[in-house]
PDB file of C-alpha atoms and ligand atoms in Angstrom:
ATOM      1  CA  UNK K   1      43.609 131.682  48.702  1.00  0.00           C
ATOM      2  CA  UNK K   2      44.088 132.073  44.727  1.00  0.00           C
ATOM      3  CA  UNK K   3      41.723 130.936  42.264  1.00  0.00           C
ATOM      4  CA  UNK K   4      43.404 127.550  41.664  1.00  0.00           C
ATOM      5  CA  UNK K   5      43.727 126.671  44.919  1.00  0.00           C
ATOM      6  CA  UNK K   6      39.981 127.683  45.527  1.00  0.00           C
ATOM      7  CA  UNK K   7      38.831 125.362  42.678  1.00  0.00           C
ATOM      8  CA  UNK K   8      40.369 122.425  44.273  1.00  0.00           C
ATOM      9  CA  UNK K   9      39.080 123.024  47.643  1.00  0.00           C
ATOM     10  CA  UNK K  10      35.589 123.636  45.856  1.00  0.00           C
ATOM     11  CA  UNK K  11      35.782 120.235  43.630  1.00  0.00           C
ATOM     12  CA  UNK K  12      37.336 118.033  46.657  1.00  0.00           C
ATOM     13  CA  UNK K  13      33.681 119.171  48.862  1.00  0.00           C
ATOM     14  CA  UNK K  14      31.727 118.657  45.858  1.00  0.00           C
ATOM     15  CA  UNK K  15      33.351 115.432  44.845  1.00  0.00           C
ATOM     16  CA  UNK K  16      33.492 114.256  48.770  1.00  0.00           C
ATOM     17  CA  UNK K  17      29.874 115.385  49.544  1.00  0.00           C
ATOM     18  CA  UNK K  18      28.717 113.231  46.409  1.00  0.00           C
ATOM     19  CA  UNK K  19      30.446 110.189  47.438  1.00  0.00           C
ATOM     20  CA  UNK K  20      28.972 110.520  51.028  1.00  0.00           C
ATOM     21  CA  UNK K  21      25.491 111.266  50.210  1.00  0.00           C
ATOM     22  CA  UNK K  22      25.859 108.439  47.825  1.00  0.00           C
ATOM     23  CA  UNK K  23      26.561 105.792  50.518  1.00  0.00           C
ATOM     24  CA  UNK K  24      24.178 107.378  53.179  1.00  0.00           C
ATOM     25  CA  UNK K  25      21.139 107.811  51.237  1.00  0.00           C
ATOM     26  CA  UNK K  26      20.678 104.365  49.359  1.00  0.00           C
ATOM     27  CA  UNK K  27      17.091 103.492  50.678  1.00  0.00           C
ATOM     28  CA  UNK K  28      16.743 100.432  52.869  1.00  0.00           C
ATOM     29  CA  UNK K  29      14.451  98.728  51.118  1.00  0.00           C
ATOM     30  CA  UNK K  30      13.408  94.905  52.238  1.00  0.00           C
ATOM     31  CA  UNK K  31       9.921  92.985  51.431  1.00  0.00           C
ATOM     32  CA  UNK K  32       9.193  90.440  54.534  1.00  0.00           C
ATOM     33  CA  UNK K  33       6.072  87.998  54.361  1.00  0.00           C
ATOM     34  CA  UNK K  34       3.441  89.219  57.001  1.00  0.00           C
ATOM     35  CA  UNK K  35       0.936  86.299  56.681  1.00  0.00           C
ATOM     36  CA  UNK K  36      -0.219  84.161  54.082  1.00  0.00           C
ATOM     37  CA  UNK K  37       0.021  86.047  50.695  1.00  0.00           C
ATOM     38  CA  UNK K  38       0.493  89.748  52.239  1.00  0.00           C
ATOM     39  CA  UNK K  39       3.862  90.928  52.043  1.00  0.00           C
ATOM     40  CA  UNK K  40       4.987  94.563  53.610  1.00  0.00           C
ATOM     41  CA  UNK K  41       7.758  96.438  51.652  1.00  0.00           C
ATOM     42  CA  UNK K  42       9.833  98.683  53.892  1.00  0.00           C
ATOM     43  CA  UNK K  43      11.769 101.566  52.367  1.00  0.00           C
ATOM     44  CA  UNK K  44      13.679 103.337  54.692  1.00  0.00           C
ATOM     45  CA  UNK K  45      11.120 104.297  57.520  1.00  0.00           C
ATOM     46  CA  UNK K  46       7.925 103.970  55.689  1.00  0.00           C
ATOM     47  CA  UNK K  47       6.170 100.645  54.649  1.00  0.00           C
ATOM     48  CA  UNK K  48       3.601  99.859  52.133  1.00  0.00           C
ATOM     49  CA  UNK K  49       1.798  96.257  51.687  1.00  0.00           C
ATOM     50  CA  UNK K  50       0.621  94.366  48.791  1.00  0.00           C
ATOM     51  CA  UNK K  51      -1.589  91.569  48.972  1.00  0.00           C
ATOM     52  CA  UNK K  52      -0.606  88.821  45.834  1.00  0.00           C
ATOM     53  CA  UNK K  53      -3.708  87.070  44.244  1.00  0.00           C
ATOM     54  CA  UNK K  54      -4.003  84.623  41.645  1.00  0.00           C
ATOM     55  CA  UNK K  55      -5.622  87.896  39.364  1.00  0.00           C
ATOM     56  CA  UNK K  56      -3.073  90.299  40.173  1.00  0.00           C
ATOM     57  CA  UNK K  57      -1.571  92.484  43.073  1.00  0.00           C
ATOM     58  CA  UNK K  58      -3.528  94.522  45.197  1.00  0.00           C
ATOM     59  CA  UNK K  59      -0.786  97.125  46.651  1.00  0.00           C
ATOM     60  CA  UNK K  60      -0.888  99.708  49.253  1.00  0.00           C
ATOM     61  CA  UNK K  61       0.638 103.025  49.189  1.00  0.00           C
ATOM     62  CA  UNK K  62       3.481 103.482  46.060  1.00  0.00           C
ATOM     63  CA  UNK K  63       5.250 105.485  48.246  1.00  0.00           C
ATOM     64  CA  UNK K  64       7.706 108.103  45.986  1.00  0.00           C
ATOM     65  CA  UNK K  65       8.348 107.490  42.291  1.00  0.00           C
ATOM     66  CA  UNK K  66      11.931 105.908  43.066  1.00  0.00           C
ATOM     67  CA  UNK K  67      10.145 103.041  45.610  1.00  0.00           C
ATOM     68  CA  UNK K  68       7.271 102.258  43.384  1.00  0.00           C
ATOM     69  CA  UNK K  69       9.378 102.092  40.121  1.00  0.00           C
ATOM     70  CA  UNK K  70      11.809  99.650  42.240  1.00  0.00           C
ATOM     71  CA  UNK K  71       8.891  97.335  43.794  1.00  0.00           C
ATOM     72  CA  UNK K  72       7.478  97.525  39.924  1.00  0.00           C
ATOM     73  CA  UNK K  73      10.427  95.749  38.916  1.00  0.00           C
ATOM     74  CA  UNK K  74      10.730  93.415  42.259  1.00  0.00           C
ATOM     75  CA  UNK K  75       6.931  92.076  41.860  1.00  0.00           C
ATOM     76  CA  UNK K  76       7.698  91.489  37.886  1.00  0.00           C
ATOM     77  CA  UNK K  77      10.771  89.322  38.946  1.00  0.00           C
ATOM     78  CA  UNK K  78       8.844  87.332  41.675  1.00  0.00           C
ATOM     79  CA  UNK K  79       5.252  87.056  40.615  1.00  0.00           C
ATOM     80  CA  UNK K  80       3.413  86.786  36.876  1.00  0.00           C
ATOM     81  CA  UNK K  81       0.528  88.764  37.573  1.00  0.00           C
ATOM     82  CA  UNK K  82       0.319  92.717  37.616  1.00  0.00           C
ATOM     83  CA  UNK K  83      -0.739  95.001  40.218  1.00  0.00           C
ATOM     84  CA  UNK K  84      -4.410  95.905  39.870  1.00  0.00           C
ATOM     85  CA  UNK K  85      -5.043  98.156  42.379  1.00  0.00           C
ATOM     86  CA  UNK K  86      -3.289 100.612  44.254  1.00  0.00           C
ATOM     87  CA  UNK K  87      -5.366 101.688  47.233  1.00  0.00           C
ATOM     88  CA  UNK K  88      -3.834 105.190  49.138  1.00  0.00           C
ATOM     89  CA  UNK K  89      -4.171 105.393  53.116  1.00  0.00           C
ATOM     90  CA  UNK K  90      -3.827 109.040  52.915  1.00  0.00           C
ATOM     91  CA  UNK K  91      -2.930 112.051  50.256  1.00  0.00           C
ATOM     92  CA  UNK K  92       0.441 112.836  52.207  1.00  0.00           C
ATOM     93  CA  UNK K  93       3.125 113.184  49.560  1.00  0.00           C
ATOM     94  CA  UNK K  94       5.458 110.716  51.357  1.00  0.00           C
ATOM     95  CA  UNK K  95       2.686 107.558  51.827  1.00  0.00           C
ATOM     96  CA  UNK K  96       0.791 108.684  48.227  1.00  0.00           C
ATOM     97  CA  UNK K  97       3.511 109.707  45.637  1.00  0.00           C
ATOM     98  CA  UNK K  98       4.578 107.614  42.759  1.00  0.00           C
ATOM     99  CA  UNK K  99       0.742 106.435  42.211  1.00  0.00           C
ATOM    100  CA  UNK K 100       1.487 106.698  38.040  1.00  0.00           C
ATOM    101  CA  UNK K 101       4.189 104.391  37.859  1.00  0.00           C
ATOM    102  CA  UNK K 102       1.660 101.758  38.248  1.00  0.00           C
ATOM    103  CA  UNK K 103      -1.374 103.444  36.239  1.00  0.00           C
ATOM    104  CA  UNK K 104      -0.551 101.120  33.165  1.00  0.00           C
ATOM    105  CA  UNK K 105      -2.277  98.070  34.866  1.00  0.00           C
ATOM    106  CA  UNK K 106      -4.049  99.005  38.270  1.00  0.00           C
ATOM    107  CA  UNK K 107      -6.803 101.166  39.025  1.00  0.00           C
ATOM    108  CA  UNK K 108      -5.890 103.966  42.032  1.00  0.00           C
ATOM    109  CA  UNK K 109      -8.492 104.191  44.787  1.00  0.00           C
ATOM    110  CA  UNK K 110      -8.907 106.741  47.487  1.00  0.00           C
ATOM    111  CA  UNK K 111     -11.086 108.396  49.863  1.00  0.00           C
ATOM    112  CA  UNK K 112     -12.967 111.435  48.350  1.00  0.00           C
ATOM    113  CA  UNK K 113     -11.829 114.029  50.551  1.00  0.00           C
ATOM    114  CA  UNK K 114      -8.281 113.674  48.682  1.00  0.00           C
ATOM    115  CA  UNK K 115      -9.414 114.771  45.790  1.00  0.00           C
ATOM    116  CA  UNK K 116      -9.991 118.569  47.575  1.00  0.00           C
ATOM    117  CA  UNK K 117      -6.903 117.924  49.850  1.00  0.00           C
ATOM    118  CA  UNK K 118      -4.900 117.542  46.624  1.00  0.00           C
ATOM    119  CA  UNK K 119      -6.760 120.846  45.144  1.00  0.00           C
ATOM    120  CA  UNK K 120      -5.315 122.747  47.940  1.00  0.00           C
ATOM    121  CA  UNK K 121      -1.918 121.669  47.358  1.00  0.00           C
ATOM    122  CA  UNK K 122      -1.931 121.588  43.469  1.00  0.00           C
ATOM    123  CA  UNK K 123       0.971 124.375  43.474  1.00  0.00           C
ATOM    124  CA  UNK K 124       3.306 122.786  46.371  1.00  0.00           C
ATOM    125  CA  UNK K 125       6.252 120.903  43.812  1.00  0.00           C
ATOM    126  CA  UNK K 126       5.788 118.359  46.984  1.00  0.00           C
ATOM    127  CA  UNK K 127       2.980 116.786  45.973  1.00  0.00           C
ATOM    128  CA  UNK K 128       3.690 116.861  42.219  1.00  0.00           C
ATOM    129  CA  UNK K 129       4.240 113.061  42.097  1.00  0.00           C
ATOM    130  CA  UNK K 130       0.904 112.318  43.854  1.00  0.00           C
ATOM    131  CA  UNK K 131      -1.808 111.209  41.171  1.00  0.00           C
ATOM    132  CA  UNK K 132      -5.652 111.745  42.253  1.00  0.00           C
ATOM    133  CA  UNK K 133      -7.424 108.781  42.633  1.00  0.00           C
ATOM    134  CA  UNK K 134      -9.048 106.952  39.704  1.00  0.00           C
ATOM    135  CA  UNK K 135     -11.987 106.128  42.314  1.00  0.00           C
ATOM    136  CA  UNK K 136     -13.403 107.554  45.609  1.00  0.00           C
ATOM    137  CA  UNK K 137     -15.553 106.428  48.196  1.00  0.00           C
ATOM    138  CA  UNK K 138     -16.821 107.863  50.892  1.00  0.00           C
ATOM    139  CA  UNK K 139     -17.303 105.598  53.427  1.00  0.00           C
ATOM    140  CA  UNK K 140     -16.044 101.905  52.611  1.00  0.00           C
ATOM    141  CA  UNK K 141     -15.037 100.505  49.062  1.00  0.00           C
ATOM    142  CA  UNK K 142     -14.353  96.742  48.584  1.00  0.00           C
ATOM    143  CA  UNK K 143     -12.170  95.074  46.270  1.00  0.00           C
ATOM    144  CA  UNK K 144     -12.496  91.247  45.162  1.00  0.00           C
ATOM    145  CA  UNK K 145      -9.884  90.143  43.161  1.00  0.00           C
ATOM    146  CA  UNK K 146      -9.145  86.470  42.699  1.00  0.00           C
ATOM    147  CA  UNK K 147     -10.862  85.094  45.101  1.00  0.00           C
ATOM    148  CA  UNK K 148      -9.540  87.434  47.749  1.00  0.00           C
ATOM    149  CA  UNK K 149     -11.308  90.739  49.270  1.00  0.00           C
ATOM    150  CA  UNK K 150      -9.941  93.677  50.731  1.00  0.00           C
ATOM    151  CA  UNK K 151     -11.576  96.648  52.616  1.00  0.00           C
ATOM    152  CA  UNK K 152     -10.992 100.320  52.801  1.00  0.00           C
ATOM    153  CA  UNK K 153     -12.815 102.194  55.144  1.00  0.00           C
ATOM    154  CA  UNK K 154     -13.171 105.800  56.028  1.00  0.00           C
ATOM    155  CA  UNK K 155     -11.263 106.558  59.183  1.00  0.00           C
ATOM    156  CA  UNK K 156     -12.847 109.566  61.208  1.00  0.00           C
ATOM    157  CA  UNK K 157     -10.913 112.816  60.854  1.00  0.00           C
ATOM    158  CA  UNK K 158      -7.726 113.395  62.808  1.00  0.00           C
ATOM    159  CA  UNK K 159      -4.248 112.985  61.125  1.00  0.00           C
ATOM    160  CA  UNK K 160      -6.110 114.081  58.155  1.00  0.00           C
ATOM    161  CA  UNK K 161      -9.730 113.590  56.785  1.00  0.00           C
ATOM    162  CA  UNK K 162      -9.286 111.143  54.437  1.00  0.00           C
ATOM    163  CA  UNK K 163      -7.586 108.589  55.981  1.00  0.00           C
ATOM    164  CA  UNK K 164      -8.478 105.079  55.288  1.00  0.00           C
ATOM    165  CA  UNK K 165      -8.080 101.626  57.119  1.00  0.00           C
ATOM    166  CA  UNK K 166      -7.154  98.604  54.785  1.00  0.00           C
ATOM    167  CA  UNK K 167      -8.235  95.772  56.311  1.00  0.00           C
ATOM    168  CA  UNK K 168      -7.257  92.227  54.846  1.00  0.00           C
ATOM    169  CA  UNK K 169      -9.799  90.036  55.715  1.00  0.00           C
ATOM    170  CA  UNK K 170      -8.398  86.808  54.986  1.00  0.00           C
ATOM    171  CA  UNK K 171      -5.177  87.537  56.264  1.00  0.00           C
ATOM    172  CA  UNK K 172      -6.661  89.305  59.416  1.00  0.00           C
ATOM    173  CA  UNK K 173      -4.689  92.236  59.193  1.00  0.00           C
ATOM    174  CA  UNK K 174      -5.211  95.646  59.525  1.00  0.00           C
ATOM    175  CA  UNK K 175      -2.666  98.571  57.454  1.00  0.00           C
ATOM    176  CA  UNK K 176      -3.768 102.405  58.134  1.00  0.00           C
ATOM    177  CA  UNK K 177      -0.541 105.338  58.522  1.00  0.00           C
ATOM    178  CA  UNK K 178       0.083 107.946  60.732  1.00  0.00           C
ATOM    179  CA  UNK K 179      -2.609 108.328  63.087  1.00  0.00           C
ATOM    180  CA  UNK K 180      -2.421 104.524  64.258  1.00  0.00           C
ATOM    181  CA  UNK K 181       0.969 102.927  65.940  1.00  0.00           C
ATOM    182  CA  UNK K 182       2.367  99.931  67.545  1.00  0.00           C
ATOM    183  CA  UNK K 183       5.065  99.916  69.643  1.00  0.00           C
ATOM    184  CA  UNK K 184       6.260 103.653  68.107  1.00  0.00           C
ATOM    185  CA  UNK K 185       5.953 107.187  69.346  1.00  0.00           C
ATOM    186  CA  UNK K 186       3.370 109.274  67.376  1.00  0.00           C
ATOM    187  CA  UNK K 187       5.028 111.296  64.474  1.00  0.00           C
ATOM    188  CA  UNK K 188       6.239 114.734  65.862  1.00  0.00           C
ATOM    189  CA  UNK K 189       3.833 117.199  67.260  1.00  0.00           C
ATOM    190  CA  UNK K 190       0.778 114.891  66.060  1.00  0.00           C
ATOM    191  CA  UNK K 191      -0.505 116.986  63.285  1.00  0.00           C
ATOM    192  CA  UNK K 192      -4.166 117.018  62.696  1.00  0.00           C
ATOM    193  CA  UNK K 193      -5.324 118.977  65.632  1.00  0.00           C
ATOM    194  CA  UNK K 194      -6.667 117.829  69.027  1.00  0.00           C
ATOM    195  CA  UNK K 195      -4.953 114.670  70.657  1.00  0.00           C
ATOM    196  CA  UNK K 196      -8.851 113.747  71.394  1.00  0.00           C
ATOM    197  CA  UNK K 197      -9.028 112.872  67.374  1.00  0.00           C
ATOM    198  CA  UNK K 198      -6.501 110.411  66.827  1.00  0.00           C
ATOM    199  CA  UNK K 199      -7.995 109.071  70.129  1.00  0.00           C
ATOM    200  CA  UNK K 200     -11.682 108.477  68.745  1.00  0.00           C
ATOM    201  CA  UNK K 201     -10.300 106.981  65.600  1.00  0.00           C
ATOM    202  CA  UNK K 202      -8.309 104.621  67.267  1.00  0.00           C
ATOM    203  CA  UNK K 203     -11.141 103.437  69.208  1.00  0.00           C
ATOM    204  CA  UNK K 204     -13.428 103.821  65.985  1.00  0.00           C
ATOM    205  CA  UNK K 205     -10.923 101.057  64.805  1.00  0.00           C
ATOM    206  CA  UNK K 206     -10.740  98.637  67.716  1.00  0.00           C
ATOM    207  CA  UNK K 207     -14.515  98.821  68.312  1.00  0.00           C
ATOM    208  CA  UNK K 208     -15.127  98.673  64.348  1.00  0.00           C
ATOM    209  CA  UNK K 209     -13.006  96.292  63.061  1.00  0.00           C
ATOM    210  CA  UNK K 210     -12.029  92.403  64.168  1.00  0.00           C
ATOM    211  CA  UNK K 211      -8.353  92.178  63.384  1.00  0.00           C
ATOM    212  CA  UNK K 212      -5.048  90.269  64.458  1.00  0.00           C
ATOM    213  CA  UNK K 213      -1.789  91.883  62.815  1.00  0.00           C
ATOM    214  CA  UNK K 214      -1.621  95.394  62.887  1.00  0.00           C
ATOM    215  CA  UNK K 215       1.010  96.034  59.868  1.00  0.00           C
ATOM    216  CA  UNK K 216       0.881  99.633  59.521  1.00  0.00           C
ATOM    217  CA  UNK K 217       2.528 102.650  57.510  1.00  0.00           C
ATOM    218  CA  UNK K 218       5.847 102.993  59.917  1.00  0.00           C
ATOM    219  CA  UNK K 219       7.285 100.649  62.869  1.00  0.00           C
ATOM    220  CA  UNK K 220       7.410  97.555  63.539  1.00  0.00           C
ATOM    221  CA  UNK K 221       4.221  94.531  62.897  1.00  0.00           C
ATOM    222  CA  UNK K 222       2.149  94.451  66.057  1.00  0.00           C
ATOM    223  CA  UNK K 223      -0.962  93.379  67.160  1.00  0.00           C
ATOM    224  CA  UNK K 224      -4.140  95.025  68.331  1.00  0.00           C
ATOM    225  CA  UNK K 225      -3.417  94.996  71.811  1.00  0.00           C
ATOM    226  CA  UNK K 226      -0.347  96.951  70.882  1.00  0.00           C
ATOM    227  CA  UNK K 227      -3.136  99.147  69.402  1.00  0.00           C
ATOM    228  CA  UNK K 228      -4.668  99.440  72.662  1.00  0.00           C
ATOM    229  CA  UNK K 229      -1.361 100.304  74.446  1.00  0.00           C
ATOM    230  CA  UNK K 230      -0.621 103.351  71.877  1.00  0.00           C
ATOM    231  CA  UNK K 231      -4.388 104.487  72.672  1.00  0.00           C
ATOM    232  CA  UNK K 232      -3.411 104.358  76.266  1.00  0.00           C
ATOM    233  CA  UNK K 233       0.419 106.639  75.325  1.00  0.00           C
ATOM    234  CA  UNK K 234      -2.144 108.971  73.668  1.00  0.00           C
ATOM    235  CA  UNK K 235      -4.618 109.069  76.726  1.00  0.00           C
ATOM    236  CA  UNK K 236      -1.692 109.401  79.263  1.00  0.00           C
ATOM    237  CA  UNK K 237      -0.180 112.150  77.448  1.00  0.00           C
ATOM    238  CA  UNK K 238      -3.454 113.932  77.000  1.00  0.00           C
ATOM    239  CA  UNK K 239      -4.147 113.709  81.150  1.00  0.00           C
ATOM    240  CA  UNK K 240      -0.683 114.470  81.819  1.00  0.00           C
ATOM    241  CA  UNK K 241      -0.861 117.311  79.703  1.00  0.00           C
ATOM    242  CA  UNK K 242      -4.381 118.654  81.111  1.00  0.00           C
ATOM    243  CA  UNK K 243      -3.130 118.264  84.553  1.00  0.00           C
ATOM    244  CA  UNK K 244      -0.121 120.161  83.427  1.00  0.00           C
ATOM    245  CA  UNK K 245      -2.069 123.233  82.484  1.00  0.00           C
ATOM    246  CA  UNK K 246      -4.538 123.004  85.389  1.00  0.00           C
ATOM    247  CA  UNK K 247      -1.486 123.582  87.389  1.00  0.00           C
ATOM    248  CA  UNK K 248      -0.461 126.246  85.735  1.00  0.00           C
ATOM    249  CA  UNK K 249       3.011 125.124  83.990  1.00  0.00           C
ATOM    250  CA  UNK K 250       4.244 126.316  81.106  1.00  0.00           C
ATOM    251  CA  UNK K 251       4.835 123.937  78.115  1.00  0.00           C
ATOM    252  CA  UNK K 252       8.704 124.162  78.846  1.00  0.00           C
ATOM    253  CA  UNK K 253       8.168 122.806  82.149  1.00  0.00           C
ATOM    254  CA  UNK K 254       5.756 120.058  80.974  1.00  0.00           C
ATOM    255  CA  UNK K 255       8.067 118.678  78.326  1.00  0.00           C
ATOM    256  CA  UNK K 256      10.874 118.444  81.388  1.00  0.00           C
ATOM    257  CA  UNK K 257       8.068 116.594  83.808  1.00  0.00           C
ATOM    258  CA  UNK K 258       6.086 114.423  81.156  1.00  0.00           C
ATOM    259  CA  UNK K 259       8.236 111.727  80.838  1.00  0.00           C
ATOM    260  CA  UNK K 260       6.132 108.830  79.829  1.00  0.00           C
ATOM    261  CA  UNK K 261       8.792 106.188  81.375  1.00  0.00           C
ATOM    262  CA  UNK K 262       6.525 103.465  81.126  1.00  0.00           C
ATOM    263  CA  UNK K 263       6.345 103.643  77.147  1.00  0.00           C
ATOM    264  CA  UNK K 264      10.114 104.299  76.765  1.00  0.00           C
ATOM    265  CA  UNK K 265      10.484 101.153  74.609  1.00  0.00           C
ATOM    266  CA  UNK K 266       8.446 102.568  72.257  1.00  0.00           C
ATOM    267  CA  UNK K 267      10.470 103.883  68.806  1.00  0.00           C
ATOM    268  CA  UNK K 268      11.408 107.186  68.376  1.00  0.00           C
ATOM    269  CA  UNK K 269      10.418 108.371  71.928  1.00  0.00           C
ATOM    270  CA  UNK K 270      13.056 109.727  72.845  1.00  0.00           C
ATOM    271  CA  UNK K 271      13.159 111.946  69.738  1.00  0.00           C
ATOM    272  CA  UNK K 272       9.263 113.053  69.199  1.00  0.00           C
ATOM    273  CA  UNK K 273       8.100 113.365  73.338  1.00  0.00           C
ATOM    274  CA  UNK K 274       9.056 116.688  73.539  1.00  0.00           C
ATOM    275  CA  UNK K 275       6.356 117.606  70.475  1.00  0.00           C
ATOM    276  CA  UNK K 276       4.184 114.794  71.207  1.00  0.00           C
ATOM    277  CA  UNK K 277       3.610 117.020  74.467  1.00  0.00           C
ATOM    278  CA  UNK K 278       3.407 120.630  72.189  1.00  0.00           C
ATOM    279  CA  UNK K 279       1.321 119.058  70.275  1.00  0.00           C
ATOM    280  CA  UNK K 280      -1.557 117.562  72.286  1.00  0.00           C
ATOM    281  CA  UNK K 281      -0.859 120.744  74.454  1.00  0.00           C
ATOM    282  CA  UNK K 282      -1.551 123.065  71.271  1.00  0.00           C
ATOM    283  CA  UNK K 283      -4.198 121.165  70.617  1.00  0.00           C
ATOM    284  CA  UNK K 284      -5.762 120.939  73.831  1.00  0.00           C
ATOM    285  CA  UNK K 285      -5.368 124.679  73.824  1.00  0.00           C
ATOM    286  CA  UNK K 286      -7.313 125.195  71.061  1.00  0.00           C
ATOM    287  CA  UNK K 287      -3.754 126.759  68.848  1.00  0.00           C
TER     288      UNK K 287
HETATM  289 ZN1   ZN J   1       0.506 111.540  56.783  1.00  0.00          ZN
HETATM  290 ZN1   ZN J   2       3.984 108.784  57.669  1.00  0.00          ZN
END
């Protein structure tokens, strides 16, 4: 192949992979009204939620830079009040970037373990878009704002240690990410250690707090007895799993046995069992 015919091959895949990554990656982005004046924001497979009060927009999670400059310019179309607080479930880059988009008008709360979590990560380019909180708590902060109050409490350790429920108390809804589902699978291998974690903070929650909507970080809006029925997936798994190393099989055979058929509506199943099982057996392990 000469040169010239070489550039043209080279200029067709760069000019073909543009147009295609163009049409595949705009973000789905959609804001639905949960209950009252709570709306959730979906972009792509992630979800924040932003609570609209007479004194300004309480908002949950920015997101990435992109989403929260977007939903900047959605809320200034739709509503005549700014967002006043952004409140972070968790430090994870792809729930907590973006934070500084809103900075002009809100004040950013989080747990005070991110603070060191972010520390630790200061040189990763991943997290570069995630500004620290402007306030930390350590076990439950409260925001009133126009009449309406919203609670963030301290979630015991598991998907990471500083983890927060939301909890909407007027609306009766509940928003926390990644270690609490409804209706969906449990992200991957479940990082955050031991299976037993994510357990006890589930319960901490349903024992804790008196909720009806369960609008979290991914999937779709449940309830808290679909709360109860991902605790169960998670307890299941975890006797499966023990029974499976009692008896002496190998992981490989485990993740060809465990087949947790009566949760196969639940999202994403079909594409995180496999390390659902590697992870709840590394953790019960001890890896
Ligand atoms: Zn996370
Ligand atoms: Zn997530």
């Amino acid at each position: 192949m000469n040169n010239k015919c070489l550039s043209f091959w080279l200029l067709l895949i760069l000019f073909g992979s543009t147009l295609h990554v163009s049409a595949q990656d705009a973000p789905a982005r959609e804001i639905t009204n949960i209950t009252g004046d709570l709306y959730r924001v979906t972009d792509n497979a992630h979800r924040a939620v932003f609570l609209v009060t007479s004194a300004g927009i309480i908002l949950v999670d920015p997101i990435s830079v992109d989403f929260a400059t977007w939903l900047k310019g959605e809320l200034a179309e739709s509503y005549d009040v700014p967002v006043r607080y952004v409140l972070y479930s968790h430090h994870h880059d792809d729930h907590a970037s973006g934070g500084a988009v809103f900075a002009d008008t809100a004040i950013l709360v989080g747990h005070e373990n991110m603070n060191p979590n972010l520390a630790l990560v200061a040189d990763d380019p991943v997290f570069k878009d995630v500004r620290a909180p402007d306030i930390t708590f350590a076990d439950r902060f409260s925001v009133t704002l126009g009449g309406k109050t919203v609670e963030m409490i301290h979630s015991p350790p598991s998907h990471s240690d500083d983890s927060s429920i939301i909890h909407f108390l007027d609306e009766r809804t509940i928003f926390g990410v990644d270690w609490v589902n409804t209706g969906r699978a449990p992200f991957e291998n479940m990082r955050g250690g031991p299976v037993s974690l994510l357990i006890a903070a589930n319960r901490h929650l349903q024992s804790t707090i008196d909720y009806d909507i369960a609008a979290l970080g991914h999937g779709p809006v449940g309830n808290k007895a679909d709360v109860d029925d991902s605790i169960r997936y998670l307890e299941v798994m975890q006797a499966e799993v023990m029974a499976g190393i009692e008896a002496g099989l190998s992981l490989e055979e485990m993740q060809a046995t465990i087949l947790m058929e009566e949760f196969s509506h639940y999202i994403n199943i079909d594409v995180w069992r496999e390390q659902n099982i590697q992870g709840t057996y590394q953790g019960l392990m001890g890896e």
